[in-house]
CSV table of C-alpha atoms in Angstrom, one decimal:
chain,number,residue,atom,x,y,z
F,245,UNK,CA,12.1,-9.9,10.8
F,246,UNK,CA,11.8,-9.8,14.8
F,247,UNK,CA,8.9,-8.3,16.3
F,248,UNK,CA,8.6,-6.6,19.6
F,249,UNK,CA,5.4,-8.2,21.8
F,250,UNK,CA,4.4,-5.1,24.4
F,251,UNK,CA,2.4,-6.7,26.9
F,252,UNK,CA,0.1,-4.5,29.0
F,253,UNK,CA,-0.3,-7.3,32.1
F,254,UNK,CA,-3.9,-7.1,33.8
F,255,UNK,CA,-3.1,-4.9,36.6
F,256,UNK,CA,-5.2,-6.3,39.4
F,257,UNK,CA,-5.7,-3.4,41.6
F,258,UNK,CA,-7.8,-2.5,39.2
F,259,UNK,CA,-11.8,-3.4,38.9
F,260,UNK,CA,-11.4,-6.0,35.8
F,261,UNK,CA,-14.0,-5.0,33.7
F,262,UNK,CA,-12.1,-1.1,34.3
F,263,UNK,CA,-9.1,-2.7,33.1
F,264,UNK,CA,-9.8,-4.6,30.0
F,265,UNK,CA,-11.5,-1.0,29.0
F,266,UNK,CA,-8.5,0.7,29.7
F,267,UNK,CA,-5.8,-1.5,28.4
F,268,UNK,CA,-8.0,-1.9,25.2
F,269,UNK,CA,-8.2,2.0,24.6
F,270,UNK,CA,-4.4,2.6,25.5
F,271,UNK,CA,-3.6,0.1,23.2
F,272,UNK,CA,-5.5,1.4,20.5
F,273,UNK,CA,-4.1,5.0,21.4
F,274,UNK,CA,-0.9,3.7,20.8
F,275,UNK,CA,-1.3,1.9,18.0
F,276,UNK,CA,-3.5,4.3,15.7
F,277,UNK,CA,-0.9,7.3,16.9
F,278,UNK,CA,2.3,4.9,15.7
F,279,UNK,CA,0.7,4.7,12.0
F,280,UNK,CA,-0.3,8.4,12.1
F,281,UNK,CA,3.0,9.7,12.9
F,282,UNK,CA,4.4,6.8,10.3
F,283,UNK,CA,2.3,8.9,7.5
F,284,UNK,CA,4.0,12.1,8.9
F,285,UNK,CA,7.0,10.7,8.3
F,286,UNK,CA,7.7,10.1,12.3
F,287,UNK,CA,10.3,7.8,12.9
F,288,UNK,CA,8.3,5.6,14.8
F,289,UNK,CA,8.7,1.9,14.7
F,290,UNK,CA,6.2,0.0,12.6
F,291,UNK,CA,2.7,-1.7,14.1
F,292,UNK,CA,2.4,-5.2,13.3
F,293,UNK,CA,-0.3,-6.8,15.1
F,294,UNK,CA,-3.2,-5.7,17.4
F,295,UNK,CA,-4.0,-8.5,19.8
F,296,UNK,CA,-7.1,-6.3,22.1
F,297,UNK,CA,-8.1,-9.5,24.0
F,298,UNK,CA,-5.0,-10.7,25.2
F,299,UNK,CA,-3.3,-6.9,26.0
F,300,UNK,CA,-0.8,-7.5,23.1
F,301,UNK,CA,0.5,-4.9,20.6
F,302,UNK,CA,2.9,-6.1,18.1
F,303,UNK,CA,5.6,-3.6,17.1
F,304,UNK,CA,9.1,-3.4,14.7
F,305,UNK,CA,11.7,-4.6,16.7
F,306,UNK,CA,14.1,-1.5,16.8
F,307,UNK,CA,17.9,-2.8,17.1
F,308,UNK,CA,19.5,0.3,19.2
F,309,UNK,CA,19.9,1.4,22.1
F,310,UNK,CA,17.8,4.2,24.2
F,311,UNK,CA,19.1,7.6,24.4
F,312,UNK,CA,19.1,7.6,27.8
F,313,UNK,CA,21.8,4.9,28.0
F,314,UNK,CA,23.8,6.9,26.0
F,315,UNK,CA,23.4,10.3,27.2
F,316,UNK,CA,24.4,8.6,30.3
F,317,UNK,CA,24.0,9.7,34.0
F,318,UNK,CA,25.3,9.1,37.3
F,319,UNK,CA,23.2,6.8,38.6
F,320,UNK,CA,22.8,4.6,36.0
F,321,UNK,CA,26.2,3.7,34.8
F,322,UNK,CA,26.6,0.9,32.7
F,323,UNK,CA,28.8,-2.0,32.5
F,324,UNK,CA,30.9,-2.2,29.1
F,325,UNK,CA,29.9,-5.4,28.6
F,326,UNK,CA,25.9,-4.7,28.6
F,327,UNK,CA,23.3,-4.4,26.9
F,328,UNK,CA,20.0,-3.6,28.1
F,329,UNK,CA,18.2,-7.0,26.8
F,330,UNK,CA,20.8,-9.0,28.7
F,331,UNK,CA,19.5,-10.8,31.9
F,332,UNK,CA,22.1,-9.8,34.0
F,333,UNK,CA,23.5,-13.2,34.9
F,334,UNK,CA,27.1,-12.0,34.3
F,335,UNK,CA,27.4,-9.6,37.1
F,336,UNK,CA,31.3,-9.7,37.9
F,337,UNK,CA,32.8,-6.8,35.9
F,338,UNK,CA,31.3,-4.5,38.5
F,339,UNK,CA,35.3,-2.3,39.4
F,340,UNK,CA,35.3,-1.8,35.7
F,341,UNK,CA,31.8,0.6,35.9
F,342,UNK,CA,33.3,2.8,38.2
F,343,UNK,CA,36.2,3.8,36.2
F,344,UNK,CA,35.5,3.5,32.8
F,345,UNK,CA,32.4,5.6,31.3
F,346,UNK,CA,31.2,4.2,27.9
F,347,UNK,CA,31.0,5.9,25.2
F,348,UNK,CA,28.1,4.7,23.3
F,349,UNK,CA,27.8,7.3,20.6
F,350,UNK,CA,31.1,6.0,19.1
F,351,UNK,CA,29.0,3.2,18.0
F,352,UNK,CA,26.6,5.1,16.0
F,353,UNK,CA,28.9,7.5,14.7
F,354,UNK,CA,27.6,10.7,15.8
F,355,UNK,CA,28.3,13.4,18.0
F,356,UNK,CA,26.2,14.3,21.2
F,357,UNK,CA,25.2,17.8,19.3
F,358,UNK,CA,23.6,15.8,16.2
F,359,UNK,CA,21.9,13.1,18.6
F,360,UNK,CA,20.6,16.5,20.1
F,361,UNK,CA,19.4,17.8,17.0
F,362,UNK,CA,18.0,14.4,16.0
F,363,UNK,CA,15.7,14.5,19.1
F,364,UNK,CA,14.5,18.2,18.3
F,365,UNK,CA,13.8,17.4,14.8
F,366,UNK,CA,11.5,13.9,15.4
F,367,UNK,CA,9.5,15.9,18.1
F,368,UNK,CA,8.8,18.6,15.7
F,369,UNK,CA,7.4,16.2,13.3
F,370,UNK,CA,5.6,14.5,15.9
F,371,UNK,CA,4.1,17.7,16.7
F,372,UNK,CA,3.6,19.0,13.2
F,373,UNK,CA,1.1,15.7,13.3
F,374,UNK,CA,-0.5,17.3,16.1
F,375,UNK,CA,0.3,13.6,18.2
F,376,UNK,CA,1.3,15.1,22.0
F,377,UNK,CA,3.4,12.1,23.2
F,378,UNK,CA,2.5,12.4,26.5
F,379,UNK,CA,5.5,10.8,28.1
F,380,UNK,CA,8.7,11.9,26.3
F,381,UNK,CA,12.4,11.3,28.2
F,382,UNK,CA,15.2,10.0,27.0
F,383,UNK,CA,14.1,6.3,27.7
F,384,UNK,CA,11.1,6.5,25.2
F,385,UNK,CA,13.8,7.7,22.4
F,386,UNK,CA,15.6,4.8,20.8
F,387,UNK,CA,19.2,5.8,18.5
F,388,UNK,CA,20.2,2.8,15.6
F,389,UNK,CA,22.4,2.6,12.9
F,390,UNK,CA,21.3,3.3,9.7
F,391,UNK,CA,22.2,0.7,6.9
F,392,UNK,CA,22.8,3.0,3.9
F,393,UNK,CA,20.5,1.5,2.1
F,394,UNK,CA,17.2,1.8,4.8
F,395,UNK,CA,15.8,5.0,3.9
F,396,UNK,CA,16.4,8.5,1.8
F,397,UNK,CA,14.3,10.3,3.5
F,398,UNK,CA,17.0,12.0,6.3
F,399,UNK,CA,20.0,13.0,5.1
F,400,UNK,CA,21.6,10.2,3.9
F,401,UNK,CA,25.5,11.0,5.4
F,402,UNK,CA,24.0,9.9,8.8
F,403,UNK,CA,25.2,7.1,10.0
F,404,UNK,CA,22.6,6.5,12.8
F,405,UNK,CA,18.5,7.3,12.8
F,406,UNK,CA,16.9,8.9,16.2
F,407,UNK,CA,13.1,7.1,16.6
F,408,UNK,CA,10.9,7.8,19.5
F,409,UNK,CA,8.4,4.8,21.4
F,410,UNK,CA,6.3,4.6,23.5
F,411,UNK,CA,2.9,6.0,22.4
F,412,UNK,CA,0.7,4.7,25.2
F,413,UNK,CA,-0.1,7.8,26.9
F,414,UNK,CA,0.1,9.7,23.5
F,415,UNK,CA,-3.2,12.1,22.4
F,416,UNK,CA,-4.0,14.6,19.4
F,417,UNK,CA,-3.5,18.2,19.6
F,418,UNK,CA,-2.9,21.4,17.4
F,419,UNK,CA,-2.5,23.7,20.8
F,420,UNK,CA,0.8,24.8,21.3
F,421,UNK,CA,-0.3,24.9,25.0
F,422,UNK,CA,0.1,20.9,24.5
F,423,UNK,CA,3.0,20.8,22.8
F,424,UNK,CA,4.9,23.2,25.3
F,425,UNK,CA,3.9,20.9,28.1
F,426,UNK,CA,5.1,18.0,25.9
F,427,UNK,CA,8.4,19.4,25.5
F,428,UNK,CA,9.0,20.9,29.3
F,429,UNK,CA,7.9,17.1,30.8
F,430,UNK,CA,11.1,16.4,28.3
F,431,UNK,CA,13.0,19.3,29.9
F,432,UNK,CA,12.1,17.9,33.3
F,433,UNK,CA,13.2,14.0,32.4
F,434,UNK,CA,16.5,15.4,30.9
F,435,UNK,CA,17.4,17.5,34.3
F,436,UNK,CA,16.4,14.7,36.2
F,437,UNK,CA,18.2,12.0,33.9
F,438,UNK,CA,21.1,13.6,33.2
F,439,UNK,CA,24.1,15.9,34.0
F,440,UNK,CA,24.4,19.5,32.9
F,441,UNK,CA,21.4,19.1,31.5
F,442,UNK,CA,20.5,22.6,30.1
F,443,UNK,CA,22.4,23.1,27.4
F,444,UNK,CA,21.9,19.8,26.2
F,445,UNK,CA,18.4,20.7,26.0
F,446,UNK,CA,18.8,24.1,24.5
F,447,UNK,CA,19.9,22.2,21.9
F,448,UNK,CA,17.1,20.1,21.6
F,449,UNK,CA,15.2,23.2,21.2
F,450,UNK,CA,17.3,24.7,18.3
F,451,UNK,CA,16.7,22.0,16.2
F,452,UNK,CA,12.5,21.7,17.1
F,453,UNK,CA,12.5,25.5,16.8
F,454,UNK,CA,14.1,25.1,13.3
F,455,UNK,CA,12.2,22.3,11.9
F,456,UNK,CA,8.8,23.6,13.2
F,457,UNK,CA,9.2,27.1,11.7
F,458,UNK,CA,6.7,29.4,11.7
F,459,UNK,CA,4.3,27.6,14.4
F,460,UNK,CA,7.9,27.9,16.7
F,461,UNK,CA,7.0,31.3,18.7
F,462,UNK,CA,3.6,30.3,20.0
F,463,UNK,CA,4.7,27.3,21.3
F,464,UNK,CA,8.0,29.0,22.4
F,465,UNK,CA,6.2,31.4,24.6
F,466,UNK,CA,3.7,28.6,25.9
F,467,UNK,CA,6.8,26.9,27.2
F,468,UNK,CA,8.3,29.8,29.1
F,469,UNK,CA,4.9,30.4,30.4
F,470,UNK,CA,4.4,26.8,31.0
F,471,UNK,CA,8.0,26.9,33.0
F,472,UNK,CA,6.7,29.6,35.4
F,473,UNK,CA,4.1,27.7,36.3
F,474,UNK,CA,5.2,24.1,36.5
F,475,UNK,CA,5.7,22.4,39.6
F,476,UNK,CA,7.7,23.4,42.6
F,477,UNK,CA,7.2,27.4,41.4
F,478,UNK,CA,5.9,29.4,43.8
F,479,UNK,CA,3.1,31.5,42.1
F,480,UNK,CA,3.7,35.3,43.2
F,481,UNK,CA,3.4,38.1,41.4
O,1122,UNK,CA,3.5,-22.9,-2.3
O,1123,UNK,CA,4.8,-21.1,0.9
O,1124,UNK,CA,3.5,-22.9,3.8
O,1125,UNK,CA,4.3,-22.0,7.7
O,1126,UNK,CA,2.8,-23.2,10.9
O,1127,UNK,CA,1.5,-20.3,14.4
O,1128,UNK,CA,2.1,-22.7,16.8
O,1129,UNK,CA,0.5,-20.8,19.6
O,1130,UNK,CA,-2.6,-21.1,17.7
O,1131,UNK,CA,-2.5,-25.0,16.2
O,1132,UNK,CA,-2.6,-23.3,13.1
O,1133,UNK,CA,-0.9,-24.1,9.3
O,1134,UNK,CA,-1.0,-21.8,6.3
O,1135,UNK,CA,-0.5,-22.7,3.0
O,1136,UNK,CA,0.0,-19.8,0.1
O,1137,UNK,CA,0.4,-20.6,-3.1
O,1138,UNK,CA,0.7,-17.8,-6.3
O,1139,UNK,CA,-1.0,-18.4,-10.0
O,1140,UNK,CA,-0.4,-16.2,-13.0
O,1141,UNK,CA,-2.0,-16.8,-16.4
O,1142,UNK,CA,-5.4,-17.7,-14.6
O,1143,UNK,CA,-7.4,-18.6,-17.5
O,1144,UNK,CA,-10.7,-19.8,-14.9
O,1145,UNK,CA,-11.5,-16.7,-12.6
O,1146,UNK,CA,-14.9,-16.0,-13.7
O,1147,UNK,CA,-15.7,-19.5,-13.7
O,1148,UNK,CA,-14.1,-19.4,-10.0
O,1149,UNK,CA,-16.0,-16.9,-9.0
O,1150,UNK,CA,-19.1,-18.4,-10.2
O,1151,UNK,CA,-18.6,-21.6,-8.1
O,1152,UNK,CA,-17.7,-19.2,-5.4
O,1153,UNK,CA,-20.9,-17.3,-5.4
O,1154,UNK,CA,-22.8,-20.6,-5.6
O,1155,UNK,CA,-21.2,-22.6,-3.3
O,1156,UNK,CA,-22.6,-20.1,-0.8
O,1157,UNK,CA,-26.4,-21.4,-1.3
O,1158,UNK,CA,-26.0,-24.7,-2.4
O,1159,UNK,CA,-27.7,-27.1,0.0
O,1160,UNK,CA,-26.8,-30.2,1.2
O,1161,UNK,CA,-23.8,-32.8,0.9
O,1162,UNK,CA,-23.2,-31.6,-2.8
O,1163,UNK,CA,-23.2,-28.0,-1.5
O,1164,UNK,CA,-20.7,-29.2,2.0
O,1165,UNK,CA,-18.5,-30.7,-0.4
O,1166,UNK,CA,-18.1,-28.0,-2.8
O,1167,UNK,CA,-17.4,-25.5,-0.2
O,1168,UNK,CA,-15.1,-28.0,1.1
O,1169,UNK,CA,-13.1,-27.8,-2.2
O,1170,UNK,CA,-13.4,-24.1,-2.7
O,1171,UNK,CA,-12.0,-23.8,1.0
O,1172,UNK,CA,-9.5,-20.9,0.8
O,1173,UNK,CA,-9.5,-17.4,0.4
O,1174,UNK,CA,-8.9,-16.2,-3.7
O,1175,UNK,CA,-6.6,-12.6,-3.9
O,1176,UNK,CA,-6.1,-10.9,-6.5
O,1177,UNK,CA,-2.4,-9.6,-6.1
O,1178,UNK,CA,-3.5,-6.3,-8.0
O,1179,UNK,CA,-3.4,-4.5,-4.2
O,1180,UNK,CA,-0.8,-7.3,-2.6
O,1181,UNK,CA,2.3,-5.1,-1.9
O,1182,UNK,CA,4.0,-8.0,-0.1
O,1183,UNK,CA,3.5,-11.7,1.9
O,1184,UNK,CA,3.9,-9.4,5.2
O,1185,UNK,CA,0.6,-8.0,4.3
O,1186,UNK,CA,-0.9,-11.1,3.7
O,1187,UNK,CA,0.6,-12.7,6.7
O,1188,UNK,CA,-0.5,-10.0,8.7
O,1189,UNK,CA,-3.9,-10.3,7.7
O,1190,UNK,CA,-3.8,-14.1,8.1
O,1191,UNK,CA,-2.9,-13.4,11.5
O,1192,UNK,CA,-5.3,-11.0,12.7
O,1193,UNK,CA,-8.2,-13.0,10.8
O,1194,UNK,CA,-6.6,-16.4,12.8
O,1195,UNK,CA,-7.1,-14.3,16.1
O,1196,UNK,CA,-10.8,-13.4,15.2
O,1197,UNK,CA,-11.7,-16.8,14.8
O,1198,UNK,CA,-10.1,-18.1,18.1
O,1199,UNK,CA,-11.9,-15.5,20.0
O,1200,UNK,CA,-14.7,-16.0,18.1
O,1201,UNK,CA,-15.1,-12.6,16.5
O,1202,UNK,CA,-15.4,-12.8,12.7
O,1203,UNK,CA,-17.2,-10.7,11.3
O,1204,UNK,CA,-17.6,-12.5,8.1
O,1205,UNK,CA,-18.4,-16.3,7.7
O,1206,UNK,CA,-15.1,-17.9,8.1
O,1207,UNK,CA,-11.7,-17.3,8.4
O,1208,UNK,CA,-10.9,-17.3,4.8
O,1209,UNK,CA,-13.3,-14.3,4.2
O,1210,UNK,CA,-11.8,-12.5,7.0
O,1211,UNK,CA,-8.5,-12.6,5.9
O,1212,UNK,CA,-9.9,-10.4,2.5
O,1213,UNK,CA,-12.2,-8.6,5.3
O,1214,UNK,CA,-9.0,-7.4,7.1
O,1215,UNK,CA,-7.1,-6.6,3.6
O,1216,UNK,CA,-9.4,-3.8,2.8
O,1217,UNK,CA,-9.5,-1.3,5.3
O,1218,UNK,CA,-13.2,-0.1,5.6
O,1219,UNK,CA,-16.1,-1.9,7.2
O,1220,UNK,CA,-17.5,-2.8,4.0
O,1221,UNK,CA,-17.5,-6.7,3.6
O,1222,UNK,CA,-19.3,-6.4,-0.5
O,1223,UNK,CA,-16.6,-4.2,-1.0
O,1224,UNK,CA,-13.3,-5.9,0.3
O,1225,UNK,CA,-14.8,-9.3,-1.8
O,1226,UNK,CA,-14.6,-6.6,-5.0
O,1227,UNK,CA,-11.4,-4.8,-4.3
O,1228,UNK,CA,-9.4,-8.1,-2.7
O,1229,UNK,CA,-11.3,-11.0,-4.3
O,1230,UNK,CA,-11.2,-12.9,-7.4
O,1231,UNK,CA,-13.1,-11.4,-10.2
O,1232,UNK,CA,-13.5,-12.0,-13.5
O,1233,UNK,CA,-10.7,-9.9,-14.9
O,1234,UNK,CA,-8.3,-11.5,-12.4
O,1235,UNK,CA,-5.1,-12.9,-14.3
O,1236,UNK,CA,-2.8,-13.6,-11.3
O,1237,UNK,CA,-4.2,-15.2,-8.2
O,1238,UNK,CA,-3.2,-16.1,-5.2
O,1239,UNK,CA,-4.5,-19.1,-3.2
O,1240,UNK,CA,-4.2,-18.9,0.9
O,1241,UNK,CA,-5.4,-21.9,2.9
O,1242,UNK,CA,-5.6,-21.6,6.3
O,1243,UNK,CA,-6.2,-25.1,8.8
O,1244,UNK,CA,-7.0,-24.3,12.1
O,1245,UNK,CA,-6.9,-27.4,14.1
O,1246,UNK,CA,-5.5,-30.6,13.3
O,1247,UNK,CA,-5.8,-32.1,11.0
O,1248,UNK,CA,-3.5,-30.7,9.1
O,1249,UNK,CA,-3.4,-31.6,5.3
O,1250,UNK,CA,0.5,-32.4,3.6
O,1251,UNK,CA,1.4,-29.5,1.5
O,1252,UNK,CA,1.5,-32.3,-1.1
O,1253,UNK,CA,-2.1,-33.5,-0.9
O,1254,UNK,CA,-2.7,-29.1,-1.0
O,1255,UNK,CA,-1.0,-28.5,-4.0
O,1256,UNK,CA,-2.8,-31.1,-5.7
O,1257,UNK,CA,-5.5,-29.5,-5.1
O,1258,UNK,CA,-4.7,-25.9,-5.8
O,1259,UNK,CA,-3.6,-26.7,-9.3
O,1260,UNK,CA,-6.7,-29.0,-9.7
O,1261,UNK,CA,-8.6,-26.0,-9.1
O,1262,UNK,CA,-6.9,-23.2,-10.6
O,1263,UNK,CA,-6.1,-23.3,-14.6
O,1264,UNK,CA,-2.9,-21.1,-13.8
O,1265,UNK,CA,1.0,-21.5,-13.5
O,1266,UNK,CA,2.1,-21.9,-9.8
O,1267,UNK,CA,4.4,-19.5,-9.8
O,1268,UNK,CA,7.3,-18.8,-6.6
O,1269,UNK,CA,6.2,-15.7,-4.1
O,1270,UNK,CA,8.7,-13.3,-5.4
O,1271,UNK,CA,6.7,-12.9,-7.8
O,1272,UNK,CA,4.1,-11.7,-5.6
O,1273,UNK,CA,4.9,-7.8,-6.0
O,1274,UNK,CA,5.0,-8.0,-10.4
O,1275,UNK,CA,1.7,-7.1,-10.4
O,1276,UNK,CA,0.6,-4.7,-7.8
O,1277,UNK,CA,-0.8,-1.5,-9.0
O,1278,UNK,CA,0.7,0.8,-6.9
O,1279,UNK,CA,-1.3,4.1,-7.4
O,1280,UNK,CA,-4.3,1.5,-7.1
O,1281,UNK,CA,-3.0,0.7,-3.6
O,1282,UNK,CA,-2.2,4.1,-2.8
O,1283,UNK,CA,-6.0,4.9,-3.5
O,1284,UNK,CA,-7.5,2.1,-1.8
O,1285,UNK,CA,-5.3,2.3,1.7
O,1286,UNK,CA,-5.8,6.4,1.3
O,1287,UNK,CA,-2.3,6.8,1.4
O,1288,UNK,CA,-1.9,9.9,-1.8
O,1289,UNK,CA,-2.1,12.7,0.7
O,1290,UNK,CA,0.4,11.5,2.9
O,1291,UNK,CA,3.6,13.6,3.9
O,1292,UNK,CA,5.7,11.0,4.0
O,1293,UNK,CA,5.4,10.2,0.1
O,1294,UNK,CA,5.6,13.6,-0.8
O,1295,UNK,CA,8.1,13.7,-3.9
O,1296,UNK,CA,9.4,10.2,-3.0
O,1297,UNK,CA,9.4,8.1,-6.1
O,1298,UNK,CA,10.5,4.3,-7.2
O,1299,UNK,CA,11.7,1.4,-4.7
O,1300,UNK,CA,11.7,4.3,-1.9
O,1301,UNK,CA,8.1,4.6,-2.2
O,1302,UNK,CA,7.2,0.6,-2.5
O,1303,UNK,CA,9.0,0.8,0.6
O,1304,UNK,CA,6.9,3.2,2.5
O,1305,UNK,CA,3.7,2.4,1.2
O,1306,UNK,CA,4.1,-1.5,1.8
O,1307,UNK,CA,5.0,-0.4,5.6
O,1308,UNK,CA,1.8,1.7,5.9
O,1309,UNK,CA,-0.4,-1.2,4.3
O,1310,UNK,CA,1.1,-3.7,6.8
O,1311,UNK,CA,0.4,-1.2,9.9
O,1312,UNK,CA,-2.5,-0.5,8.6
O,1313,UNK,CA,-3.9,-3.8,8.5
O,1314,UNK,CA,-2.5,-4.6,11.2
O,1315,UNK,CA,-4.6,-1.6,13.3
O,1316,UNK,CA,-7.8,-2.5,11.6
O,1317,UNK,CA,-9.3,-3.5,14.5
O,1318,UNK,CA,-8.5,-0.2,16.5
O,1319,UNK,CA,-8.6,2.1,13.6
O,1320,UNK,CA,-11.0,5.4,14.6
C-alpha cells in the first residue's frame, strides 16, 4: 500500500540546533495526535513510520481529493483534466477553465450538504478527543470514496468518507475556549476560500453541534464571543 | 520465506513462519547462552542464532513486523539502538513500553511457543541467497515452514488488545469480528510506528 513521506525540510533561517528541536517536536505532535484521534475514531490517515533524524513522518497515502478543490473558489479554478499530484506539464486546456466549473462532488457521490455535515461531524470527534487542530481549512480536509467494504463504522450508504490532515500545529485541550477558536480559524479559511461562505458554514456547525451534544452550548457561546473579538473588530462597548 | 530488499538503506530482510515448533525451550536456551559464551565458539553460535525469534501470539500482521523492521533498521543506521543489535530491537519496537526484559517475554520465543517466526535482517552486503537462509532456518528450527498468510491463525487478539492498551478505546466500542482485526491491526502498526515519539 503507498505511503505518503511528509518532509519537514531544514528551514535555514533558523539557528540549526533550534530547528532540529523544533521539527523533532512538531513531528512528534503530529504523529502522537494522528494515533490519538485514530483511537477516537477520527478519520485520520494512518502513521507508518517516524523518521526524527531525517525530518520524515510516514503517513497512509489517502487517494482523494482536498475539500477545498471541491468546494471550489474563484481564484483557484481548476482545469478538468487535473489533478492536484500532477506536475503541470500539460498546460494547454487553459479556455476550457474559464467556462466550465467542475463538479468534483459528482465523483464521490454526495451532495455539498452531506460533505458539510461530514466536516462538522469529524471535527466534533476530533474535539470530543480534546486534539485542537490548530490549522483547520478546507485544504487540511481530504474527501475519498469509500469501497463498501473499508469500514462499518459510518453509515455504510455513503459512498465517500470525509478525513482531516495535517496535524502539525495540532495540541490537547478540553476548553471550549480552544475549540471555538479552532472552529472560527475554520470559519475564517472558508470566507476567505470560498464563495457565499456563510451558510455553508452554518452547516458545518449543525452537524458539530449535533454530534457533540451536550458539551455544544459552551463552546457555542465561546465562538460568538470569540467572533466579537477576533481580528479586524473594533473593541467598543 | 518472504524476503524483500530497503534499498535506501543496503538492507535485505528475510521472514520466514514455523508452526508445530517442537524446539523453543531448547532455542531459548541457546539463546540465553549464546549471550555469555566467550570466544570463537561463542562468535559462531551467535552467528547461527543471528535473527530475531517472534512468537506470532501478538503478530496481527507482516505490516507490523515490517514496520518494526523498519524503525529498528533506522536505529541502527543512526546508531541508536537501544538494545544490542538490530534483531533485539526489532522485538524492542514490538512492545510498546520501555521495558527491554519485558518485550523479550511478551514478543520472544519462550518455551511454550508452538508457532514461530524467524526474521533475519542483513545490513550491508553481503547479502546471503534466500536459499543458503532457508537452509539454515529449517536447520535450526524443528517446525514446518509454513507461507505468511498464515501469520494472523494464531494471534490472540484480546492478548493484543491488552498488551498495545487498546480495550478502552472508542473506536472498538461494540465493534466485533473482521471489523475489529481491522482496527486493532491499524492502531498496532501506528503504534509501533510512533514508538519513538510516544509521550
Amino acid at each position: 500500500k503507498p505511503i505518503l513521506l511528509k518532509y519537514r525540510f531544514p528551514k535555514t533561517y533558523r539557528h540549526h540546533s533550534l530547528n532540529a528541536s523544533i521539527t523533532k517536536q512538531r513531528i512528534g505532535t503530529e504523529a502522537r495526535a494522528l494515533v490519538r484521534c485514530r483511537k477516537f475514531g477520527v478519520k485520520v490517515p494512518g502513521v507508518r513510520m517516524v523518521d526524527l533524524e531525517n525530518g520524515l513522518l510516514g503517513i497512509e497515502w489517502i487517494d482523494g481529493m482536498s475539500v477545498r478543490q471541491i468546494l471550489g473558489g474563484g481564484a483557484d479554478d481548476d482545469l478538468p483534466e487535473g489533478d492536484d499530484d500532477e506536475d503541470g506539464a500539460d498546460g494547454e486546456d487553459d479556455t476550457e477553465a474559464d467556462d466550465e466549473r467542475v463538479d468534483h462532488l459528482e465523483k464521490f457521490g454526495i451532495s455539498q450538504d452531506i460533505l458539510l455535515s461530514l466536516i462538522g461531524t469529524e471535527i466534533a470527534k476530533m474535539h470530543r478527543a480534546d486534539i485542537i487542530h490548530g490549522d483547520l481549512t478546507t485544504s487540511n480536509m481530504m474527501l475519498r470514496t469509500r469501497s463498501p467494504s473499508s469500514t462499518s463504522s459510518s453509515p455504510p450508504s455513503l459512498s465517500a468518507e470525509l478525513l482531516l490532515i495535517d496535524f502539525g500545529l495540532s495540541s490537547a485541550s478540553s476548553m471550549p475556549e480552544d475549540k471555538a477558536v479552532d472552529l472560527y480559524v475554520l470559519e475564517r479559511a472558508f470566507s476567505s476560500t470560498h464563495p457565499d461562505s456563510e451558510p455553508l458554514f452554518a452547516k458545518v456547525l449543525d452537524a458539530y453541534g449535533k454530534e457533540t451534544g451536550a458539551k455544544w452550548p459552551a463552546i457555542e457561546k465561546r465562538l460568538d464571543e470569540v467572533r466579537i473579538r477576533g481580528r479586524k473588530r473594533s473593541m467598543v462597548g | 520465506m518472504y524476503s524483500y530488499a530497503i534499498p535506501h538503506l543496503d538492507a535485505t530482510i528475510h521472514i520466514a513462519l514455523y508452526e508445530n515448533v517442537s524446539n523453543s525451550e531448547e532455542l531459548l536456551k541457546r539463546i540465553i547462552a549464546a549471550s555469555t559464551l566467550e570466544g570463537d565458539e561463542g562468535d559462531i553460535e551467535r552467528a547461527t542464532l543471528n535473527y530475531a525469534f517472534v512468537d506470532p501470539t501478538l503478530v496481527t500482521s507482516l505490516t507490523q513486523l515490517q514496520t518494526a523492521v523498519y524503525h529498528a533498521l533506522l536505529s541502527s543506521s543512526q546508531s541508536n539502538l537501544r538494545t544490542k543489535t538490530v534483531h533485539s530491537e526489532i522485538i524492542y519496537i514490538l512492545n510498546p513500553t520501555n521495558n527491554i526484559t519485558e518485550a523479550l517475554r511478551r514478543f520472544g520465543v519462550s518455551k511454550s511457543t508452538r508457532s514461530l517466526i524467524l526474521i533475519r535482517v542483513n545490513e550491508r552486503p553481503p547479502h546471503p541467497s534466500i536459499e543458503e537462509l532457508e537452509t539454515a532456518m529449517n536447520d535450526l528450527v524443528n517446525g514446518e515452514p509454513v507461507e505468511l498468510d498464515r501469520l494472523s491463525a494464531v494471534t490472540d487478539w484480546a492478548a493484543v488488545r491488552k498488551v498495545y492498551k487498546l480495550n478502552g478505546d472508542v473506536v472498538l466500542a461494540g465493534v466485533k469480528g473482521d471489523e475489529e482485526k481491522r482496527i486493532v491491526n491499524e492502531l498496532v502498526i501506528s503504534t509501533v510506528a510512533t514508538k519513538s515519539v510516544a509521550a
